[in-house]
Amino acid sequence: MKKRNLLFVTALMLVLSFMLAACGGGGDGKKESKGDGGDKKDYGIKFLSIATGGTGGTYYPLGGNFANLIKDATGIEANAITSGASAENMALIKKEETEVAFTQTDIATYATEGTRMFDGDKVENMKGLGTLYPETIQIVTTEKSGIKSVEDLKGKTVSVGESGSGTLANAEQILEVHDLTLDDVKARNLSFDDSTTGIQDGTIDAAFITAGTPTGAVEGLAATEKVSIVPIADDKIDALIEKYPYYAKETIKSGTYGLSDDTNTVAVQAMLVVRDDLSDDLVYEITKSIYENTDKIGHAKGELISAEKALEGMAIDLHPGAKKYFDEKGISSE
């Protein structure tokens, strides 16, 4: 009888030990993505910030959409933060104060080369994730200003973008091919919102705004004023592209901001960059979450974003995690 009781107790203990082991899960302690709202993989960080731009531009609302996509894919709490846009975002990456950032392809080039506004301040901890859509250089004014050409900006009060911004670099280069400099205008360093407010209240005559069209700040101006976009002549566009190959010819279509005709100008590419210390797995998932869910991007620019075009104009080295994604898709920058 005692022997049978001992065997029963032993068998019961074995059963209980197997049950406890099953409840404990795997032995490595890692949480893997369930794909059904369950636990997500441990990517080494719990919070991720995306540096965007001002609230009146395109980066900020897009960044909010991207943050939601990233959170859904990885479980990481992601958040879009406002900033002075492209150039400032490079500084935030360098100081490790953000993980992901919007910028322009030209600014990313300056940052990695240590040229122009990054002279002596090269950003070496940054890699590319992918390009997004054309960033249109819009020289905004009103019909009543009488400004019809870039040359007409001479002597006028002009917002040329915030100090250190990509817009400021664009303004300098466009003025340059027209044989003008910042000294030829009464330059003001204003945000997009402050620029359009200044045009509306008459404190400035025109503003350079580099952003995807339609731009919220300009749409707001168009609601109260007859907006005009200053065209750039074809020969000046050719000269600009010859000297600065990251530019491309762009047309702002009639109907945008109530324009009666198409307007020729130029554009650079908007892109995303990441810190190079982010894990390959995390950057792979970030890349995938954006380029495979463009139909969920609640912004007009979502229609222009695609994996197939994401390496066009890529001016810096890709992060290995992003490269893995594009390699799997058979997309090459060559």
Coordinates of N, CA and C in Angstrom, one line a residue, residues 93-300:
I93 N 19.8 63.6 -34.6 CA 20.4 62.3 -34.8 C 21.8 62.2 -34.2
K94 N 22.6 63.2 -34.6 CA 24.0 63.2 -34.1 C 24.1 63.2 -32.6
K95 N 23.2 63.9 -31.9 CA 23.2 64.0 -30.4 C 22.4 62.8 -29.8
E96 N 21.9 61.9 -30.7 CA 21.2 60.7 -30.2 C 19.9 61.2 -29.4
E97 N 19.3 62.2 -29.9 CA 18.1 62.7 -29.2 C 16.8 62.3 -30.0
T98 N 17.0 61.6 -31.1 CA 15.9 61.0 -31.8 C 16.4 59.7 -32.5
E99 N 15.5 58.8 -32.9 CA 15.9 57.6 -33.5 C 15.7 57.6 -35.0
V100 N 14.6 58.3 -35.4 CA 14.3 58.4 -36.8 C 14.0 59.8 -37.2
A101 N 14.4 60.3 -38.4 CA 14.2 61.7 -38.7 C 13.8 61.9 -40.2
F102 N 13.0 62.8 -40.5 CA 12.8 63.3 -41.8 C 13.9 64.2 -42.2
T103 N 14.2 64.3 -43.5 CA 15.2 65.2 -44.0 C 15.0 65.3 -45.5
Q104 N 15.8 66.1 -46.2 CA 15.9 66.2 -47.6 C 17.1 65.5 -48.1
T105 N 17.1 64.9 -49.3 CA 18.3 64.2 -49.8 C 19.5 65.1 -49.9
D106 N 19.3 66.4 -50.2 CA 20.5 67.3 -50.2 C 21.1 67.5 -48.9
I107 N 20.2 67.7 -47.9 CA 20.7 67.9 -46.5 C 21.4 66.7 -45.9
A108 N 20.8 65.5 -46.2 CA 21.5 64.3 -45.8 C 22.9 64.2 -46.4
T109 N 23.0 64.6 -47.6 CA 24.3 64.6 -48.3 C 25.3 65.5 -47.6
Y110 N 24.9 66.8 -47.3 CA 25.7 67.7 -46.7 C 26.1 67.2 -45.3
A111 N 25.2 66.6 -44.6 CA 25.5 66.1 -43.2 C 26.5 65.0 -43.2
T112 N 26.4 64.0 -44.1 CA 27.4 62.9 -44.1 C 28.7 63.3 -44.7
E113 N 28.7 64.3 -45.6 CA 30.0 64.8 -46.1 C 30.7 65.9 -45.2
G114 N 29.9 66.5 -44.3 CA 30.4 67.6 -43.5 C 30.6 68.9 -44.3
T115 N 29.7 69.2 -45.2 CA 29.8 70.4 -46.0 C 28.6 71.3 -45.7
R116 N 28.7 72.5 -46.3 CA 27.7 73.6 -46.1 C 27.5 73.8 -44.6
M117 N 26.3 73.7 -44.2 CA 26.0 74.0 -42.8 C 26.5 73.0 -41.8
F118 N 27.1 71.9 -42.4 CA 27.7 70.9 -41.5 C 29.2 70.9 -41.6
D119 N 29.8 72.0 -42.1 CA 31.2 72.1 -42.3 C 31.9 72.0 -40.9
G120 N 32.7 71.0 -40.7 CA 33.3 70.7 -39.4 C 32.4 70.0 -38.4
D121 N 31.3 69.6 -38.9 CA 30.3 69.0 -37.9 C 29.6 67.8 -38.6
K122 N 30.4 67.0 -39.2 CA 29.9 65.8 -39.9 C 29.0 64.9 -39.0
V123 N 28.0 64.4 -39.6 CA 27.1 63.4 -38.9 C 27.5 62.0 -39.4
E124 N 28.1 61.3 -38.4 CA 28.6 60.0 -38.8 C 27.8 58.8 -38.3
N125 N 26.8 59.0 -37.5 CA 26.0 57.9 -36.9 C 24.6 57.8 -37.6
M126 N 24.5 58.1 -38.9 CA 23.3 58.1 -39.6 C 23.3 57.3 -40.8
K127 N 22.2 56.6 -41.1 CA 22.0 55.8 -42.3 C 20.7 56.0 -42.9
G128 N 20.5 55.8 -44.2 CA 19.3 56.0 -44.9 C 18.3 54.9 -44.6
L129 N 17.0 55.2 -44.6 CA 15.9 54.2 -44.6 C 15.2 54.2 -45.9
G130 N 14.9 55.3 -46.5 CA 14.2 55.3 -47.8 C 13.8 56.7 -48.2
T131 N 13.6 57.0 -49.5 CA 13.1 58.2 -49.9 C 11.5 58.1 -50.0
L132 N 10.9 59.3 -50.0 CA 9.4 59.3 -49.8 C 8.7 59.9 -51.0
Y133 N 8.9 61.2 -51.2 CA 8.2 62.0 -52.3 C 8.9 63.2 -52.6
P134 N 8.6 63.9 -53.7 CA 9.3 65.2 -54.0 C 9.0 66.3 -53.0
E135 N 10.0 67.0 -52.6 CA 9.8 68.2 -51.7 C 9.9 69.4 -52.7
T136 N 8.8 70.0 -52.9 CA 8.7 71.1 -53.9 C 9.2 72.4 -53.3
I137 N 10.1 73.1 -54.0 CA 10.5 74.5 -53.6 C 9.4 75.4 -54.1
Q138 N 8.7 76.0 -53.2 CA 7.6 76.9 -53.5 C 8.0 78.4 -53.1
I139 N 8.0 79.3 -54.0 CA 8.3 80.7 -53.7 C 6.9 81.3 -53.7
V140 N 6.4 81.5 -52.4 CA 5.0 81.9 -52.2 C 4.9 83.4 -52.1
T141 N 3.9 83.9 -52.8 CA 3.6 85.4 -52.6 C 2.1 85.5 -52.9
T142 N 1.7 86.7 -53.1 CA 0.3 87.0 -53.5 C 0.3 87.8 -54.8
E143 N -0.9 87.7 -55.5 CA -1.0 88.4 -56.8 C -0.8 89.9 -56.6
K144 N -1.3 90.4 -55.5 CA -1.2 91.9 -55.3 C 0.3 92.4 -55.0
S145 N 1.2 91.4 -54.7 CA 2.6 91.8 -54.4 C 3.3 92.3 -55.7
G146 N 2.8 91.9 -56.9 CA 3.5 92.3 -58.1 C 4.7 91.5 -58.4
I147 N 5.1 90.5 -57.6 CA 6.3 89.7 -57.8 C 5.9 88.6 -58.9
K148 N 6.6 88.7 -60.0 CA 6.4 87.7 -61.1 C 7.5 86.8 -61.4
S149 N 8.7 87.1 -60.9 CA 9.9 86.3 -61.2 C 10.8 86.3 -60.0
V150 N 11.8 85.4 -60.0 CA 12.8 85.4 -58.9 C 13.6 86.7 -58.8
E151 N 13.9 87.3 -60.0 CA 14.6 88.6 -60.0 C 13.8 89.7 -59.3
D152 N 12.5 89.6 -59.3 CA 11.6 90.6 -58.7 C 11.7 90.5 -57.1
L153 N 12.4 89.5 -56.6 CA 12.6 89.4 -55.1 C 13.6 90.4 -54.6
K154 N 14.4 90.9 -55.5 CA 15.5 91.8 -55.1 C 14.9 93.0 -54.4
G155 N 15.4 93.3 -53.2 CA 15.0 94.4 -52.4 C 13.7 94.2 -51.6
K156 N 13.1 93.0 -51.8 CA 11.9 92.7 -51.1 C 12.2 92.0 -49.7
T157 N 11.2 92.0 -48.8 CA 11.3 91.3 -47.6 C 10.9 89.8 -47.8
V158 N 11.8 88.9 -47.7 CA 11.6 87.5 -48.1 C 12.0 86.6 -46.9
S159 N 11.0 85.7 -46.6 CA 11.4 84.6 -45.7 C 12.1 83.5 -46.4
V160 N 13.3 83.2 -46.0 CA 14.2 82.3 -46.7 C 14.3 81.0 -45.9
G161 N 13.5 80.7 -44.9 CA 13.5 79.5 -44.1 C 14.3 79.7 -42.8
E162 N 14.0 78.9 -41.9 CA 14.6 79.0 -40.6 C 16.1 78.8 -40.7
S163 N 16.8 79.4 -39.8 CA 18.3 79.3 -39.7 C 18.7 77.8 -39.7
G164 N 19.6 77.5 -40.6 CA 20.1 76.1 -40.6 C 19.2 75.1 -41.3
S165 N 18.1 75.6 -41.9 CA 17.1 74.6 -42.5 C 17.5 74.3 -43.9
G166 N 16.9 73.2 -44.4 CA 17.0 72.9 -45.8 C 16.5 73.9 -46.7
T167 N 15.4 74.5 -46.3 CA 14.8 75.6 -47.1 C 15.7 76.7 -47.3
L168 N 16.5 77.1 -46.3 CA 17.5 78.2 -46.4 C 18.5 77.8 -47.5
A169 N 19.0 76.6 -47.5 CA 20.0 76.2 -48.5 C 19.4 76.2 -49.9
N170 N 18.1 75.8 -50.0 CA 17.4 75.9 -51.3 C 17.3 77.3 -51.8
A171 N 17.0 78.2 -50.9 CA 16.8 79.6 -51.2 C 18.1 80.2 -51.7
E172 N 19.2 79.9 -51.0 CA 20.5 80.4 -51.4 C 20.9 79.9 -52.8
Q173 N 20.7 78.7 -53.1 CA 21.1 78.1 -54.4 C 20.2 78.6 -55.5
I174 N 18.9 78.8 -55.3 CA 18.1 79.3 -56.3 C 18.4 80.8 -56.6
L175 N 18.6 81.6 -55.5 CA 19.1 83.0 -55.7 C 20.4 83.0 -56.5
E176 N 21.3 82.1 -56.2 CA 22.6 82.1 -56.8 C 22.5 81.9 -58.3
V177 N 21.7 81.0 -58.8 CA 21.6 80.8 -60.3 C 20.9 82.0 -60.9
H178 N 20.3 82.9 -60.1 CA 19.7 84.1 -60.7 C 20.7 85.3 -60.4
D179 N 21.9 85.0 -60.1 CA 22.9 86.1 -59.8 C 22.5 87.0 -58.6
L180 N 21.9 86.4 -57.7 CA 21.5 87.1 -56.5 C 22.0 86.4 -55.2
T181 N 22.1 87.1 -54.1 CA 22.5 86.5 -52.8 C 21.5 86.9 -51.8
L182 N 21.6 86.4 -50.6 CA 20.7 86.8 -49.5 C 20.8 88.2 -49.2
D183 N 22.0 88.8 -49.5 CA 22.2 90.2 -49.3 C 21.3 91.1 -50.2
D184 N 20.8 90.5 -51.3 CA 20.0 91.2 -52.2 C 18.6 91.3 -51.8
V185 N 18.2 90.6 -50.8 CA 16.8 90.6 -50.3 C 16.9 91.0 -48.8
K186 N 15.8 91.4 -48.3 CA 15.7 91.6 -46.8 C 15.2 90.3 -46.2
A187 N 16.2 89.5 -45.9 CA 16.0 88.1 -45.5 C 15.5 88.0 -44.1
R188 N 14.4 87.1 -44.0 CA 13.9 86.8 -42.7 C 13.9 85.3 -42.5
N189 N 14.2 84.8 -41.3 CA 14.3 83.4 -41.0 C 13.1 82.9 -40.3
L190 N 12.0 82.6 -41.0 CA 10.8 82.3 -40.4 C 10.3 80.8 -40.7
S191 N 9.5 80.3 -39.8 CA 8.9 79.0 -40.0 C 7.8 79.1 -41.1
F192 N 7.3 78.0 -41.6 CA 6.3 78.1 -42.7 C 5.1 78.8 -42.2
D193 N 4.6 78.5 -41.0 CA 3.4 79.2 -40.5 C 3.6 80.7 -40.3
D194 N 4.8 81.1 -39.8 CA 5.1 82.5 -39.6 C 5.3 83.2 -40.9
S195 N 5.8 82.4 -41.9 CA 6.0 83.0 -43.2 C 4.6 83.4 -43.9
T196 N 3.7 82.5 -43.8 CA 2.4 82.7 -44.5 C 1.6 83.8 -43.7
T197 N 1.8 83.8 -42.3 CA 1.1 84.8 -41.5 C 1.7 86.2 -41.9
G198 N 3.0 86.2 -42.1 CA 3.7 87.5 -42.5 C 3.2 88.0 -43.8
I199 N 3.0 87.1 -44.8 CA 2.5 87.5 -46.1 C 1.1 88.0 -45.9
Q200 N 0.3 87.4 -45.1 CA -1.1 87.8 -44.9 C -1.2 89.2 -44.3
D201 N -0.3 89.4 -43.3 CA -0.4 90.7 -42.6 C 0.4 91.8 -43.2
G202 N 1.2 91.4 -44.3 CA 1.9 92.4 -45.0 C 3.3 92.7 -44.5
T203 N 3.8 92.0 -43.5 CA 5.1 92.2 -43.0 C 6.2 91.6 -43.9
I204 N 5.9 90.6 -44.7 CA 6.9 90.1 -45.7 C 6.2 90.0 -47.0
D205 N 7.0 90.0 -48.1 CA 6.5 90.0 -49.4 C 6.4 88.6 -50.0
A206 N 7.3 87.7 -49.7 CA 7.3 86.4 -50.3 C 8.0 85.5 -49.3
A207 N 7.9 84.2 -49.6 CA 8.6 83.2 -48.7 C 8.9 82.0 -49.5
F208 N 10.1 81.5 -49.3 CA 10.6 80.2 -49.8 C 10.0 79.1 -48.8
I209 N 9.3 78.1 -49.4 CA 8.8 77.0 -48.6 C 9.1 75.7 -49.3
T210 N 9.9 74.9 -48.7 CA 10.2 73.6 -49.3 C 9.4 72.5 -48.5
A211 N 8.4 72.0 -49.2 CA 7.6 70.9 -48.6 C 6.7 70.3 -49.7
G212 N 6.2 69.1 -49.4 CA 5.3 68.5 -50.3 C 4.0 69.4 -50.5
T213 N 3.6 69.4 -51.8 CA 2.3 70.1 -52.0 C 1.1 69.2 -52.0
P214 N 0.0 69.7 -51.6 CA -0.2 71.0 -51.0 C 0.3 71.1 -49.6
T215 N 0.8 72.2 -49.2 CA 1.4 72.5 -47.9 C 0.3 73.2 -47.1
G216 N 0.1 72.7 -45.8 CA -1.0 73.2 -45.0 C -0.9 74.7 -44.8
A217 N 0.3 75.2 -44.5 CA 0.4 76.6 -44.2 C 0.0 77.5 -45.4
V218 N 0.4 77.0 -46.6 CA 0.0 77.7 -47.9 C -1.5 77.6 -48.2
E219 N -2.0 76.5 -47.9 CA -3.5 76.3 -48.1 C -4.2 77.3 -47.2
G220 N -3.7 77.4 -45.9 CA -4.3 78.4 -45.0 C -4.3 79.8 -45.6
L221 N -3.2 80.2 -46.2 CA -3.0 81.5 -46.8 C -4.0 81.7 -47.9
A222 N -4.1 80.6 -48.8 CA -4.9 80.6 -49.9 C -6.4 80.8 -49.6
A223 N -6.8 80.5 -48.4 CA -8.2 80.6 -47.9 C -8.6 82.1 -47.8
T224 N -7.6 83.0 -47.6 CA -7.9 84.4 -47.4 C -7.2 85.3 -48.4
E225 N -6.2 84.8 -49.2 CA -5.5 85.6 -50.2 C -5.4 84.9 -51.5
K226 N -5.3 85.7 -52.6 CA -5.0 85.1 -53.9 C -3.6 84.8 -54.0
V227 N -3.3 83.5 -53.8 CA -1.9 83.1 -53.8 C -1.2 83.0 -55.1
S228 N 0.0 83.4 -55.2 CA 0.8 83.2 -56.4 C 2.1 82.5 -56.1
I229 N 2.5 81.6 -57.0 CA 3.8 80.9 -56.8 C 4.7 81.4 -57.9
V230 N 5.9 81.9 -57.5 CA 6.8 82.5 -58.4 C 7.5 81.4 -59.2
P231 N 7.4 81.4 -60.6 CA 8.0 80.3 -61.4 C 9.5 80.5 -61.5
I232 N 10.1 79.4 -61.8 CA 11.6 79.4 -62.1 C 11.7 79.1 -63.6
A233 N 12.4 79.9 -64.3 CA 12.6 79.7 -65.8 C 13.3 78.5 -66.1
D234 N 13.0 77.8 -67.3 CA 13.7 76.6 -67.6 C 15.2 76.6 -67.7
D235 N 15.7 77.7 -68.2 CA 17.2 77.8 -68.3 C 17.8 77.9 -66.9
K236 N 17.2 78.5 -65.9 CA 17.7 78.6 -64.6 C 17.5 77.2 -63.9
I237 N 16.5 76.5 -64.2 CA 16.3 75.2 -63.7 C 17.4 74.3 -64.2
D238 N 17.8 74.4 -65.4 CA 18.8 73.6 -66.0 C 20.2 73.9 -65.4
A239 N 20.4 75.2 -65.1 CA 21.7 75.6 -64.5 C 21.7 75.1 -63.0
L240 N 20.6 75.1 -62.4 CA 20.6 74.7 -61.0 C 20.9 73.2 -60.9
I241 N 20.2 72.4 -61.8 CA 20.4 70.9 -61.7 C 21.8 70.6 -62.2
E242 N 22.4 71.3 -63.1 CA 23.8 71.0 -63.5 C 24.8 71.2 -62.3
K243 N 24.6 72.2 -61.5 CA 25.5 72.5 -60.4 C 25.1 71.7 -59.2
Y244 N 23.8 71.4 -59.0 CA 23.4 70.7 -57.8 C 22.5 69.5 -58.3
P245 N 23.0 68.4 -58.6 CA 22.3 67.3 -59.2 C 21.1 66.7 -58.4
Y246 N 21.0 67.0 -57.1 CA 20.0 66.4 -56.3 C 18.6 67.1 -56.6
Y247 N 18.6 68.2 -57.4 CA 17.4 68.9 -57.7 C 16.8 68.2 -59.0
A248 N 15.5 68.3 -59.1 CA 14.8 67.8 -60.3 C 13.7 68.8 -60.6
K249 N 13.3 68.9 -61.9 CA 12.3 69.8 -62.3 C 10.9 69.3 -61.8
E250 N 10.1 70.2 -61.3 CA 8.8 69.9 -60.7 C 7.8 70.9 -61.2
T251 N 6.5 70.5 -61.3 CA 5.5 71.4 -61.7 C 4.4 71.4 -60.7
I252 N 4.0 72.5 -60.2 CA 2.9 72.7 -59.3 C 1.6 72.8 -60.2
K253 N 0.7 71.9 -60.1 CA -0.4 71.9 -61.0 C -1.4 73.0 -60.8
S254 N -2.1 73.4 -61.9 CA -3.1 74.4 -61.7 C -4.2 73.8 -60.8
G255 N -4.9 74.7 -60.0 CA -5.8 74.2 -59.1 C -5.3 74.1 -57.7
T256 N -4.0 73.8 -57.6 CA -3.3 73.8 -56.3 C -3.3 75.3 -55.7
Y257 N -3.8 75.4 -54.5 CA -3.9 76.8 -53.9 C -4.8 77.7 -54.7
G258 N -5.6 77.2 -55.7 CA -6.4 78.1 -56.5 C -5.6 78.6 -57.7
L259 N -4.4 78.1 -58.0 CA -3.6 78.6 -59.1 C -4.4 78.4 -60.5
S260 N -4.3 79.3 -61.4 CA -5.0 79.2 -62.6 C -4.2 78.5 -63.7
D261 N -2.8 78.4 -63.5 CA -2.0 77.8 -64.4 C -0.9 76.9 -63.7
D262 N -0.4 75.9 -64.5 CA 0.7 75.2 -64.0 C 1.9 76.1 -63.7
T263 N 2.7 75.8 -62.7 CA 3.9 76.6 -62.4 C 5.1 75.8 -62.3
N264 N 6.2 76.1 -63.1 CA 7.4 75.3 -63.1 C 8.3 75.8 -61.9
T265 N 8.8 74.8 -61.2 CA 9.8 75.0 -60.2 C 10.7 73.8 -60.1
V266 N 11.3 73.6 -58.9 CA 12.2 72.4 -58.7 C 11.9 71.7 -57.4
A267 N 12.4 70.5 -57.2 CA 12.2 69.8 -56.0 C 13.4 69.0 -55.6
V268 N 13.5 68.6 -54.4 CA 14.4 67.6 -53.9 C 13.5 66.5 -53.3
Q269 N 14.1 65.4 -52.9 CA 13.4 64.3 -52.3 C 13.3 64.4 -50.8
A270 N 12.1 64.1 -50.2 CA 12.0 63.9 -48.8 C 12.5 62.5 -48.5
M271 N 13.1 62.3 -47.4 CA 13.5 60.9 -47.1 C 13.5 60.7 -45.5
L272 N 13.7 59.5 -45.1 CA 13.8 59.1 -43.7 C 15.2 58.6 -43.5
V273 N 15.8 59.0 -42.4 CA 17.1 58.5 -41.9 C 16.9 57.9 -40.5
V274 N 17.8 57.0 -40.1 CA 17.8 56.4 -38.8 C 19.2 56.4 -38.2
R275 N 19.2 56.3 -36.9 CA 20.5 56.2 -36.2 C 21.1 54.8 -36.6
D276 N 22.4 54.8 -36.8 CA 23.0 53.5 -37.2 C 23.2 52.5 -36.1
D277 N 22.9 52.9 -34.8 CA 22.9 51.9 -33.7 C 21.6 51.2 -33.5
L278 N 20.6 51.5 -34.2 CA 19.4 50.8 -34.1 C 19.6 49.4 -34.7
S279 N 19.0 48.3 -34.1 CA 19.2 47.0 -34.6 C 18.7 46.8 -36.0
D280 N 19.3 45.8 -36.7 CA 18.9 45.5 -38.1 C 17.4 45.1 -38.1
D281 N 17.1 44.2 -37.1 CA 15.7 43.7 -37.0 C 14.7 44.9 -36.9
L282 N 15.0 45.8 -36.0 CA 14.1 46.9 -35.8 C 13.9 47.8 -37.0
V283 N 15.0 48.1 -37.7 CA 15.0 49.0 -38.9 C 14.3 48.2 -40.0
Y284 N 14.5 47.0 -40.1 CA 13.8 46.1 -41.1 C 12.3 46.3 -40.9
E285 N 11.8 46.1 -39.6 CA 10.4 46.2 -39.3 C 9.8 47.6 -39.5
I286 N 10.6 48.7 -39.2 CA 10.2 50.0 -39.4 C 10.0 50.2 -40.9
T287 N 11.0 49.8 -41.7 CA 10.9 50.0 -43.2 C 9.7 49.3 -43.7
K288 N 9.5 48.0 -43.3 CA 8.4 47.2 -43.8 C 7.1 47.8 -43.4
S289 N 7.0 48.3 -42.2 CA 5.7 48.8 -41.7 C 5.2 50.1 -42.5
I290 N 6.2 50.8 -43.0 CA 5.9 52.0 -43.8 C 5.5 51.7 -45.2
Y291 N 6.5 51.0 -45.9 CA 6.3 50.8 -47.3 C 5.3 49.7 -47.7
E292 N 4.9 48.9 -46.7 CA 3.9 47.9 -47.1 C 2.5 48.3 -46.5
N293 N 2.4 49.5 -46.0 CA 1.1 50.0 -45.5 C 0.8 51.4 -46.0
T294 N 1.3 51.7 -47.2 CA 1.1 53.1 -47.7 C -0.4 53.4 -47.9
D295 N -1.3 52.4 -48.0 CA -2.7 52.6 -48.1 C -3.3 53.1 -46.8
K296 N -2.6 52.9 -45.7 CA -3.0 53.3 -44.4 C -2.5 54.7 -44.0
I297 N -1.7 55.3 -44.8 CA -1.2 56.6 -44.5 C -2.2 57.6 -44.8
G298 N -2.7 58.3 -43.7 CA -3.8 59.2 -43.8 C -3.4 60.6 -44.3
H299 N -2.7 60.7 -45.4 CA -2.2 61.9 -45.9 C -2.1 61.8 -47.4
A300 N -2.3 62.9 -48.1 CA -2.2 62.8 -49.6 C -0.9 62.3 -50.1

